[in-house]
Every structure is written in structure tokens, then in C-alpha cells.
XYZ file of N, CA, C and O in Angstrom:
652
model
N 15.762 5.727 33.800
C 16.404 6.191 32.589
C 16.367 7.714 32.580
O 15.275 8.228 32.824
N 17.428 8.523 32.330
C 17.406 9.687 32.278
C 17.115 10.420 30.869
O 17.927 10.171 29.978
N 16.313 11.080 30.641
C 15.970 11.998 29.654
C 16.746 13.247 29.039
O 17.032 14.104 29.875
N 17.118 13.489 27.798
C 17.946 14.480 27.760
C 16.846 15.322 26.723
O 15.983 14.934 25.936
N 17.262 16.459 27.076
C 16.319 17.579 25.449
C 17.237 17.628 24.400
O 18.462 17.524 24.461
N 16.421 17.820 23.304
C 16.993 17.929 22.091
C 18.239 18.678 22.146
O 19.265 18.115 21.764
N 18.289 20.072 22.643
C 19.159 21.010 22.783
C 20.490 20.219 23.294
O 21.550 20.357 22.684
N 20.367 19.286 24.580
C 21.405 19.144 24.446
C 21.995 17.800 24.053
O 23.219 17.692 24.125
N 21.215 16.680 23.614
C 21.802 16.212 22.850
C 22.883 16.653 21.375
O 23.906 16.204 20.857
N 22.067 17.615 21.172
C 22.806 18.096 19.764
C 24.223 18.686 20.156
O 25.256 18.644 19.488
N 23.932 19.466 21.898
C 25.337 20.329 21.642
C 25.994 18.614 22.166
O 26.979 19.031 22.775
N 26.061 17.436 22.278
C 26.466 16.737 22.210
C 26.938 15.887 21.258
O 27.422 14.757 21.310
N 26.714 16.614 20.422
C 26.838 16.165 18.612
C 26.083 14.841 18.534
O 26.842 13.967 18.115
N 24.655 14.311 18.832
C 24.299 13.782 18.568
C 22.815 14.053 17.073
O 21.767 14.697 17.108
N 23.156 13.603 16.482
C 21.611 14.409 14.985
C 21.240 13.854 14.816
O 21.889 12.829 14.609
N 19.964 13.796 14.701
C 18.728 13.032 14.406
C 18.122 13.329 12.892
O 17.849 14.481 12.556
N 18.046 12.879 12.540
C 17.678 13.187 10.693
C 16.314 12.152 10.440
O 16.213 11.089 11.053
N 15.382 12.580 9.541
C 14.241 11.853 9.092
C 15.372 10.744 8.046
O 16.514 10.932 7.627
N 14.446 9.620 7.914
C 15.139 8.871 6.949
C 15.177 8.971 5.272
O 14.158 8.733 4.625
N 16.192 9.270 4.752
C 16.623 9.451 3.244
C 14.901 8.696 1.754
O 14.603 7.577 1.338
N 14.504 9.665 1.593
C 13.814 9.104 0.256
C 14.402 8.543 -0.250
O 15.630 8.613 -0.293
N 13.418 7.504 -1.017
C 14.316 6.425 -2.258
C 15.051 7.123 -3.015
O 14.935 8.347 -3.073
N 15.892 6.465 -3.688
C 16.675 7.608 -5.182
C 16.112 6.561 -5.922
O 16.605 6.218 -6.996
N 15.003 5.958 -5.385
C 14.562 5.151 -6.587
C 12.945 6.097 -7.159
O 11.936 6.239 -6.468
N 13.149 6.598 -8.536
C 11.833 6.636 -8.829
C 10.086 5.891 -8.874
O 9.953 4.848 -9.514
N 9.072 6.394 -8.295
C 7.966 6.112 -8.167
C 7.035 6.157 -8.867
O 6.837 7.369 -8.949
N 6.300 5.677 -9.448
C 5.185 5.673 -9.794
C 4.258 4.590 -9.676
O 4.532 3.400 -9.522
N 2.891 5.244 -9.781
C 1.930 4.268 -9.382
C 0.504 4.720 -10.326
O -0.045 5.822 -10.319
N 0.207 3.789 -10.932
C -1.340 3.832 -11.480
C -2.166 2.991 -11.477
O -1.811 1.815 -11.556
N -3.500 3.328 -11.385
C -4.300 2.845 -11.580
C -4.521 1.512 -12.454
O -4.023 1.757 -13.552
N -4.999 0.331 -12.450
C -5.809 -0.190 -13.894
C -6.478 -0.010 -14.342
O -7.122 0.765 -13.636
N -7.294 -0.258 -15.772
C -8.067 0.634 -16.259
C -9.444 -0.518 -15.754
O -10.504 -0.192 -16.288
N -9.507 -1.246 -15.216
C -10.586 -2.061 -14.738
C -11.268 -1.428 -13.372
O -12.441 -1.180 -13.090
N -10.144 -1.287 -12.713
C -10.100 -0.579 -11.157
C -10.548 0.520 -11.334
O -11.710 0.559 -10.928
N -10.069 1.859 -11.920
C -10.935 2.885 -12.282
C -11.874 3.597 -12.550
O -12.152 4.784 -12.377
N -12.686 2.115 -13.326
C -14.169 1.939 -13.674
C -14.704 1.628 -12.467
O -15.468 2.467 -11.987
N -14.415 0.251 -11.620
C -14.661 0.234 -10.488
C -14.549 1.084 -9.267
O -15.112 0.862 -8.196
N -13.711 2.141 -9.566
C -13.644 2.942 -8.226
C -14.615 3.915 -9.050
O -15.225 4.067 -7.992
N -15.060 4.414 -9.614
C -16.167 5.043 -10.533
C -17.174 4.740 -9.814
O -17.523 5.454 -8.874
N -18.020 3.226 -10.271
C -19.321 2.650 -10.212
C -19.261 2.683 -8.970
O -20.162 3.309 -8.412
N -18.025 1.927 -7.970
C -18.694 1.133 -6.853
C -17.740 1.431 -5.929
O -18.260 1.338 -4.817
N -16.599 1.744 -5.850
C -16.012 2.377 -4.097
C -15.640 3.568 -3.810
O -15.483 3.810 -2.613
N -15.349 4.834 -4.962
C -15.386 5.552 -5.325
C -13.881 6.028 -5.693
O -12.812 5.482 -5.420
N -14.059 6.832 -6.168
C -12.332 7.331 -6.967
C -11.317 8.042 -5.705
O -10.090 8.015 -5.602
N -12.302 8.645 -4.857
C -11.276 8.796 -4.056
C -10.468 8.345 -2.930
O -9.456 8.827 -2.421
N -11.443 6.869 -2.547
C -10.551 5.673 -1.923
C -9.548 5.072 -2.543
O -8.573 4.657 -1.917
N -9.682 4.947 -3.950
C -8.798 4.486 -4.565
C -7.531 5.158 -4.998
O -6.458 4.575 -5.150
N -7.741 6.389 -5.176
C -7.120 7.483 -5.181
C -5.784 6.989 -4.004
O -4.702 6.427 -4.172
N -6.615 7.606 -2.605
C -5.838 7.101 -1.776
C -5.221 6.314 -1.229
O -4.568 6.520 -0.206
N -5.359 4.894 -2.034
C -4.705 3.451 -1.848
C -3.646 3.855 -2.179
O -2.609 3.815 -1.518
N -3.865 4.457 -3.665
C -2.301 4.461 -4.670
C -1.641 4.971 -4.549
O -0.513 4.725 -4.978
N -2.030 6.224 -3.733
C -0.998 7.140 -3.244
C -0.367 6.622 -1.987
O 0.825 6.904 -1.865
N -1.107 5.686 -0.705
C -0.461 5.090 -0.228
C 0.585 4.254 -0.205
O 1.546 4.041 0.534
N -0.023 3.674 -1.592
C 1.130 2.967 -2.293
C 2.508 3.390 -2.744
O 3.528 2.749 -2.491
N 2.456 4.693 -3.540
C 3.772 5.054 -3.236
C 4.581 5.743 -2.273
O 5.794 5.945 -2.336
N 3.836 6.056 -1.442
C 4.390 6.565 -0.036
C 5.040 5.136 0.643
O 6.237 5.087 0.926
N 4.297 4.197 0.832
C 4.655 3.097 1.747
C 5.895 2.693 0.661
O 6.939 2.621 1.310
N 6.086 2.460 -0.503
C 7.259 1.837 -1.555
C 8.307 3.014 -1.321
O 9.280 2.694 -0.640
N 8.255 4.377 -1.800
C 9.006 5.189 -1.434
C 9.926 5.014 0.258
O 11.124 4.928 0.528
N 8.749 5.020 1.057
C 9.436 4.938 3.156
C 10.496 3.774 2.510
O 11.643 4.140 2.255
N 10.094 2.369 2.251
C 10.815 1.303 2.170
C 12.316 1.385 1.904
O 13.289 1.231 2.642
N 12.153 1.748 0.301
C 13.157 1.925 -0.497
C 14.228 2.471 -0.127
O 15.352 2.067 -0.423
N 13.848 3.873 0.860
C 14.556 4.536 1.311
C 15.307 4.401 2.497
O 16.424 4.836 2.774
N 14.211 3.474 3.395
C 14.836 2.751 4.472
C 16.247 1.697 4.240
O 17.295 1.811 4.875
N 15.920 0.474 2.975
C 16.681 -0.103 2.339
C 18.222 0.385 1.683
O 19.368 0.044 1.974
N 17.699 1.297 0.709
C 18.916 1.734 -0.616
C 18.170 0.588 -1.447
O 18.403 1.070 -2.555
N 17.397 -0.650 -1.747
C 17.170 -0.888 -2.427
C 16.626 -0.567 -3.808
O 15.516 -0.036 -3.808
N 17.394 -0.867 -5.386
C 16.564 -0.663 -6.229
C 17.172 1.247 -6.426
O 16.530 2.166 -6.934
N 18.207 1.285 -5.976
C 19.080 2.878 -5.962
C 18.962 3.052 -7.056
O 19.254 2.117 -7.802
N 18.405 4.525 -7.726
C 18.724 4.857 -9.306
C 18.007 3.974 -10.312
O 18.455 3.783 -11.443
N 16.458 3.248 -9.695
C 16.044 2.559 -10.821
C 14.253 3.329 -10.593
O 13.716 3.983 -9.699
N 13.856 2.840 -11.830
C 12.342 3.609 -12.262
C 11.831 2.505 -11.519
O 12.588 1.534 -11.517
N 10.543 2.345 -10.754
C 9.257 1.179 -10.016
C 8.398 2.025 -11.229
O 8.510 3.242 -11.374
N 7.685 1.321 -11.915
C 6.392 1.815 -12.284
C 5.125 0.042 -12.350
O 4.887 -0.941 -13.053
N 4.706 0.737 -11.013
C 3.814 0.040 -10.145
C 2.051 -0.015 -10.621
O 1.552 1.105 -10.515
N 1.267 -0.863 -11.007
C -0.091 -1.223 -11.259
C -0.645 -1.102 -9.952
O 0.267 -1.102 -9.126
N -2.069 -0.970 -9.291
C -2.814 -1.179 -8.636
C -3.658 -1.549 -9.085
O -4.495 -0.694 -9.375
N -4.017 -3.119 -9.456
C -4.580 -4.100 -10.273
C -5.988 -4.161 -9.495
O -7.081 -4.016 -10.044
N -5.829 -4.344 -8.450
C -7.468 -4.877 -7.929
C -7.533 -4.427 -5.958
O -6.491 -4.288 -5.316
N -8.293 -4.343 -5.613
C -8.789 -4.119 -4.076
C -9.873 -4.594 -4.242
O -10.645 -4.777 -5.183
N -9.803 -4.936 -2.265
C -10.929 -5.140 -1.972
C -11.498 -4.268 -0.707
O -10.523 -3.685 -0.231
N -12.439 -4.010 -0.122
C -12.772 -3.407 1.153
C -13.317 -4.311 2.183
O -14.167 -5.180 1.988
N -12.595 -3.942 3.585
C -13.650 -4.801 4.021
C -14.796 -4.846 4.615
O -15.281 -5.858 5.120
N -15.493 -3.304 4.576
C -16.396 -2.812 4.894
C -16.572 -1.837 3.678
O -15.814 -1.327 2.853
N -17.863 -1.812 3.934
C -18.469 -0.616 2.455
C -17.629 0.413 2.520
O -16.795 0.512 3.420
N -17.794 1.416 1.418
C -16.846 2.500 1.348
C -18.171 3.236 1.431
O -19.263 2.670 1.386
N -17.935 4.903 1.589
C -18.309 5.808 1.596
C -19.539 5.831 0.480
O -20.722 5.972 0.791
N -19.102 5.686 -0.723
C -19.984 6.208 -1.789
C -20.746 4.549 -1.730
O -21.935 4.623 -2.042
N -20.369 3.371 -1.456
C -21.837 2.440 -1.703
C -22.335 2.392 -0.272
O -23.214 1.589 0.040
N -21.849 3.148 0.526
C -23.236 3.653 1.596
C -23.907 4.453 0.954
O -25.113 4.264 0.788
N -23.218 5.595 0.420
C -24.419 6.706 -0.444
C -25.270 6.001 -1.620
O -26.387 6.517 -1.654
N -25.152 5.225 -2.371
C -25.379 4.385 -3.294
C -26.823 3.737 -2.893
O -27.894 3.955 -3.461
N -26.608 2.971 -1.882
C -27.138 1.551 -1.356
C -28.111 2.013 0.024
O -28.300 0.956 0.626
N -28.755 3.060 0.720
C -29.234 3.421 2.038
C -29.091 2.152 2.649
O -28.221 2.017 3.509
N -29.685 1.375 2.389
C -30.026 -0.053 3.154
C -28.741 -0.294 3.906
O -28.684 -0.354 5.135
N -27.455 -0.460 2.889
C -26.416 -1.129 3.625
C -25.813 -0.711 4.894
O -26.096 0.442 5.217
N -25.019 -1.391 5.729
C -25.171 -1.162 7.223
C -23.158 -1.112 7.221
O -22.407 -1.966 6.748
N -22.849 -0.037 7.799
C -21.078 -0.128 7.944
C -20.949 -0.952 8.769
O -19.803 -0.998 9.215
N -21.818 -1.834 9.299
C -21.686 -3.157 10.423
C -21.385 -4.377 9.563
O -21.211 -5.511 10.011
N -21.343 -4.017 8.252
C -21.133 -5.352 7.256
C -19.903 -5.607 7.094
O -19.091 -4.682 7.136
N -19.517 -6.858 6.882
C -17.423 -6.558 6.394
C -17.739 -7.682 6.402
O -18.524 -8.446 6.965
N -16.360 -7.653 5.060
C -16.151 -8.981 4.605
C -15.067 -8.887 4.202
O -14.755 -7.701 4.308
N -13.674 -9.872 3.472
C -12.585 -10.145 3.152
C -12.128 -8.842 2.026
O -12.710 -8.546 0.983
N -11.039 -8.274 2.552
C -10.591 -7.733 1.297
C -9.036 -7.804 1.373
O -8.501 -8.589 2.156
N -8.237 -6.905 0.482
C -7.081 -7.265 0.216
C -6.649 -6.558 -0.979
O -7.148 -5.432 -1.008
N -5.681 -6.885 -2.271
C -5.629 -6.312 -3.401
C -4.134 -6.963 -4.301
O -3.350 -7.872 -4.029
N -4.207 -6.235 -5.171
C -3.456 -6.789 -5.997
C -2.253 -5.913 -6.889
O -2.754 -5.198 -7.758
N -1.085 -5.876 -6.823
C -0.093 -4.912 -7.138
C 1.333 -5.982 -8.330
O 2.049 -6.969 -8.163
N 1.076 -5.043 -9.383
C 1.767 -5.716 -10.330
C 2.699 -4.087 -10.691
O 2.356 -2.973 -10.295
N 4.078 -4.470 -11.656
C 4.824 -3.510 -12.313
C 6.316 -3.900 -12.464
O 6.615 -5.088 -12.588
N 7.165 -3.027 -12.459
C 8.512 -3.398 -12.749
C 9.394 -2.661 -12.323
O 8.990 -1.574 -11.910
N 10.658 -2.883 -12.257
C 11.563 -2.291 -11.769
C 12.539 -2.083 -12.839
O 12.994 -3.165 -13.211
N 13.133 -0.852 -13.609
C 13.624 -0.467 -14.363
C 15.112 0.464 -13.840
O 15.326 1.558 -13.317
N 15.925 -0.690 -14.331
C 17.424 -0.441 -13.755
C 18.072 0.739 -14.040
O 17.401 1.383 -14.847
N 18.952 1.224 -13.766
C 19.325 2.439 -14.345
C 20.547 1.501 -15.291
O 21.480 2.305 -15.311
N 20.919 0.529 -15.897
C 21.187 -0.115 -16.927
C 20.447 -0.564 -17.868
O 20.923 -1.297 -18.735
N 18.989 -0.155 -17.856
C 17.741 -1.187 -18.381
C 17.352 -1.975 -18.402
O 16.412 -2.339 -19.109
N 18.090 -2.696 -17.415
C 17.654 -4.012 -17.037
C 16.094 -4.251 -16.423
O 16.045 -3.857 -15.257
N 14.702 -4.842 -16.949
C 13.615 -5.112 -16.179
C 13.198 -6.194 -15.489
O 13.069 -7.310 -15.992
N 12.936 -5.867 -14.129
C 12.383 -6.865 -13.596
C 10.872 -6.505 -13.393
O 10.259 -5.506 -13.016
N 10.550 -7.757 -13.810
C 8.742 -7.765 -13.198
C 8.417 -7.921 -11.494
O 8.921 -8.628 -10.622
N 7.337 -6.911 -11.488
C 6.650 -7.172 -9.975
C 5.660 -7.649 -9.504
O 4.676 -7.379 -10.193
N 5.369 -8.439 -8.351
C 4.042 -8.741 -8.769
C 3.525 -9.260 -6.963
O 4.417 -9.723 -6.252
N 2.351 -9.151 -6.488
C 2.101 -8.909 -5.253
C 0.931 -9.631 -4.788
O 1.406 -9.923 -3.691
N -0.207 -10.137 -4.766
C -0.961 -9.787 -3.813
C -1.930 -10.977 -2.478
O -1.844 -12.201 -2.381
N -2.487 -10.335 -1.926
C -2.907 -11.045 -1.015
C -4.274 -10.702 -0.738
O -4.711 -9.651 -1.207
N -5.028 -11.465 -0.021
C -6.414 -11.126 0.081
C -6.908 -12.073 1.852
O -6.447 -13.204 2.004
N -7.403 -11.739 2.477
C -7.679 -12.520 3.695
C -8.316 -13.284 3.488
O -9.092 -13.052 2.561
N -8.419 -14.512 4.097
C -8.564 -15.756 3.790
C -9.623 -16.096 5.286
O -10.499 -16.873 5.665
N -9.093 -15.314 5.597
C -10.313 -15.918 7.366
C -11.341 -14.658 7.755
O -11.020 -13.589 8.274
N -12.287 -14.976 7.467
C -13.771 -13.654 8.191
C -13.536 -13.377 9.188
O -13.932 -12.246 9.469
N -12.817 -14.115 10.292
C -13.057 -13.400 11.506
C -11.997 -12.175 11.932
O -12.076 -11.283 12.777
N -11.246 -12.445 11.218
C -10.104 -11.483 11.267
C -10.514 -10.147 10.864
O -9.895 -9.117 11.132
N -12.029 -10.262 9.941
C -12.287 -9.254 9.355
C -13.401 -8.203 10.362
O -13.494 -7.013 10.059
N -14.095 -8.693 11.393
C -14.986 -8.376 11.667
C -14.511 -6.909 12.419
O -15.273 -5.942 12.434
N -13.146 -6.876 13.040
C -12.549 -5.552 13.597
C -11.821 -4.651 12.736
O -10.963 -3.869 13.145
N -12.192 -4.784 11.501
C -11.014 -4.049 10.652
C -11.967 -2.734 10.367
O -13.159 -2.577 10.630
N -11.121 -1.936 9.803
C -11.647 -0.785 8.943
C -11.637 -1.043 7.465
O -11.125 -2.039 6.956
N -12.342 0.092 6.697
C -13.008 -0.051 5.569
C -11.506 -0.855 4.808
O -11.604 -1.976 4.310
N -10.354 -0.187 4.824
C -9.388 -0.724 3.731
C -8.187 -1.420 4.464
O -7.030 -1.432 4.043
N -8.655 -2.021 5.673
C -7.553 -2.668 6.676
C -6.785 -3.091 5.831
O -5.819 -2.379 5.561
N -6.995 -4.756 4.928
C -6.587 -5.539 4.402
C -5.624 -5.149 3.096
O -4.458 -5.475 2.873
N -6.892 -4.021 2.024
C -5.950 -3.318 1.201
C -4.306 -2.619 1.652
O -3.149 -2.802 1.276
N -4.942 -1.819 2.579
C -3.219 -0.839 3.147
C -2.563 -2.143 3.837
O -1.336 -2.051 3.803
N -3.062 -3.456 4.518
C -1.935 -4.243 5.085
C -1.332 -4.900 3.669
O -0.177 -5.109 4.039
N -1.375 -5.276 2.527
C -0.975 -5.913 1.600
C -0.391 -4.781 1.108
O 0.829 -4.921 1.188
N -0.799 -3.324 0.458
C 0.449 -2.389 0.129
C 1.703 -2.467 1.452
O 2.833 -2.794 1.089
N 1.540 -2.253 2.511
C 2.515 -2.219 3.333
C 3.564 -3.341 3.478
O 4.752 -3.225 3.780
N 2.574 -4.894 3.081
C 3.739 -5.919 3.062
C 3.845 -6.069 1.311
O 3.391 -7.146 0.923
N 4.230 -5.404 0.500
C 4.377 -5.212 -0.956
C 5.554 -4.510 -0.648
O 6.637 -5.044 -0.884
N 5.474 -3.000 0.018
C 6.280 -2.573 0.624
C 7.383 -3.129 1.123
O 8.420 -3.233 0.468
N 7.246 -3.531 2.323
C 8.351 -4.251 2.780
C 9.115 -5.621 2.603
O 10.140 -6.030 3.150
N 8.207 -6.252 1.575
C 9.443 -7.080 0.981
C 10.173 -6.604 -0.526
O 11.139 -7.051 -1.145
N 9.297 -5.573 -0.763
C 10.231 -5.238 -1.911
C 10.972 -4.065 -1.922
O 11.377 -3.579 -2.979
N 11.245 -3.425 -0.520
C 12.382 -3.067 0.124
C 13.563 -4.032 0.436
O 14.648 -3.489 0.645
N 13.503 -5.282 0.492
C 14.166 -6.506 1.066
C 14.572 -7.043 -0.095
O 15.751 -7.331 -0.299
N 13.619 -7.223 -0.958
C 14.125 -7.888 -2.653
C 13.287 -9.004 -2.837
O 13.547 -9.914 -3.624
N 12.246 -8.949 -2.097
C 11.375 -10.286 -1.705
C 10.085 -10.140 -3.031
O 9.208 -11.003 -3.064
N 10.084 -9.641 -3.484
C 8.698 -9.220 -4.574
C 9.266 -9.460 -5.537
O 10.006 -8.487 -5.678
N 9.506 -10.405 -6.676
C 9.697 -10.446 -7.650
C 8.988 -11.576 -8.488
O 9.032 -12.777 -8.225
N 8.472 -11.114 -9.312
C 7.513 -11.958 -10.172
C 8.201 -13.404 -10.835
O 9.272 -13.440 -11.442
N 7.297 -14.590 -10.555
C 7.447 -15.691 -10.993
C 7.577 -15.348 -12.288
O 7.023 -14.314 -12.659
N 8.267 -16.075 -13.150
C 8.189 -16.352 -15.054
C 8.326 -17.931 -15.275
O 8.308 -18.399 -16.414
């Protein structure tokens, strides 16, 4: 296979462009249960960084899609789990060992607000179901794999809450 450089692909009029942000608005918060909990026990700034993952990974989607063009997401991050200790209940706990892991996963609820006003409810989550799957993961494997497939089916239209 032959290789070409950028340079001259382009004078070949070929362009390469990053892919288009949603024109769908984002947001993402916290629950007020989770908060407390990322407080006491995994700390605020893992959680922090879920949610912001969260709208990064919904944003890539959306944008990949056109799905949901010109409408508000305002997205919950209801619950996580880890599957290894976090940072602060190692600091917490000396005893505990980052050799520990167990099932985690999480939980993502909100809506999709049309640019007609039309609402749809959202609603998401998953949690691992088998230990052994868990024993190679990192601290928030399971969490970021369930935002990512939240993500990508509700880039697709696949996330929409039972009533």
C-alpha cells in the first residue's frame, strides 16, 4: 500500500475534518444521592469525571449521528459503581488492597427536549453481572463502558425510557 503525506493529499483536494459536535445541547448532573456518595466514599473528583465523560461520550455520538439536532439532553448520573477502590477509600481505609475488585457499572436517567417541546424520557443502565470479567478491569472500567454504550445507542435512538 502506498502512503501519501498530508501535503499532498490536500493539494489533491482531499480534507480531512474532525467530526461535527452535536447541535444538540448537553448537560449532565449529578444526583443529589451520588454527590453525597462521591463526598463520603469515592470521591468528588471521580465522579466529577464520569459526568464529564458523560457528556463528552453523548456529545462524540450525537455528533457522529445528527441525532436529536437542535434538542436540549439534560442527563442524571443516578448511581456508579467501581470496580476497584477509588483513590480516596484507599486514603480512607489503609488496609484496603487495589488488588480488590468487584462488579460495577451505573445508572443514567434524563430527557431529551425537542426544539418543538416535545419530551422524551431517558433512561440507561447496566451493571456487570459476572466477577470474572471484573478481575482485569480498572477502577471505573464498567462505569465508562455503560456511559459509552448510553452513548451509542442514544446516538442510534436506542435509549428511550419505558412508560
Amino acid at each position: 500500500m502506498r502512503m501519501m503525506s498530508l501535503a499532498t493529499l490536500a493539494a489533491l483536494g482531499v480534507v480531512w475534518s474532525a467530526p461535527a459536535l452535536a447541535s444538540a445541547e448537553v448537560r449532565v448532573a449529578v444526583a443529589p444521592k451520588l454527590q453525597a456518595k462521591a463526598e463520603q466514599k469515592y470521591g468528588v473528583r471521580d465522579v466529577d469525571r464520569l459526568a464529564a465523560s458523560l457528556r463528552r461520550s453523548v456529545e462524540r455520538e450525537l455528533g457522529r449521528t445528527g441525532a436529536y439536532d437542535g434538542a436540549r439532553l439534560e442527563l442524571t448520573l443516578v448511581d456508579v459503581k467501581p470496580n476497584r477502590p477509588t483513590f480516596k477509600e484507599l486514603g480512607d481505609r489503609p488496609g484496603l488492597s487495589f488488588q480488590s475488585f468487584g462488579l460495577g457499572g451505573a445508572q443514567i436517567e434524563g430527557r431529551a427536549i425537542g426544539p418543538d417541546g416535545s419530551v422524551t424520557p431517558l433512561s440507561y443502565s447496566w451493571y456487570e453481572s459476572d466477577i470474572r470479567q471484573a478481575a482485569h478491569a480498572s477502577t471505573w472500567s464498567d462505569a465508562e463502558q455503560t456511559i459509552n454504550r448510553f452513548a451509542y445507542r442514544l446516538g442510534r435512538g436506542q435509549v428511550i425510557a419505558e412508560r
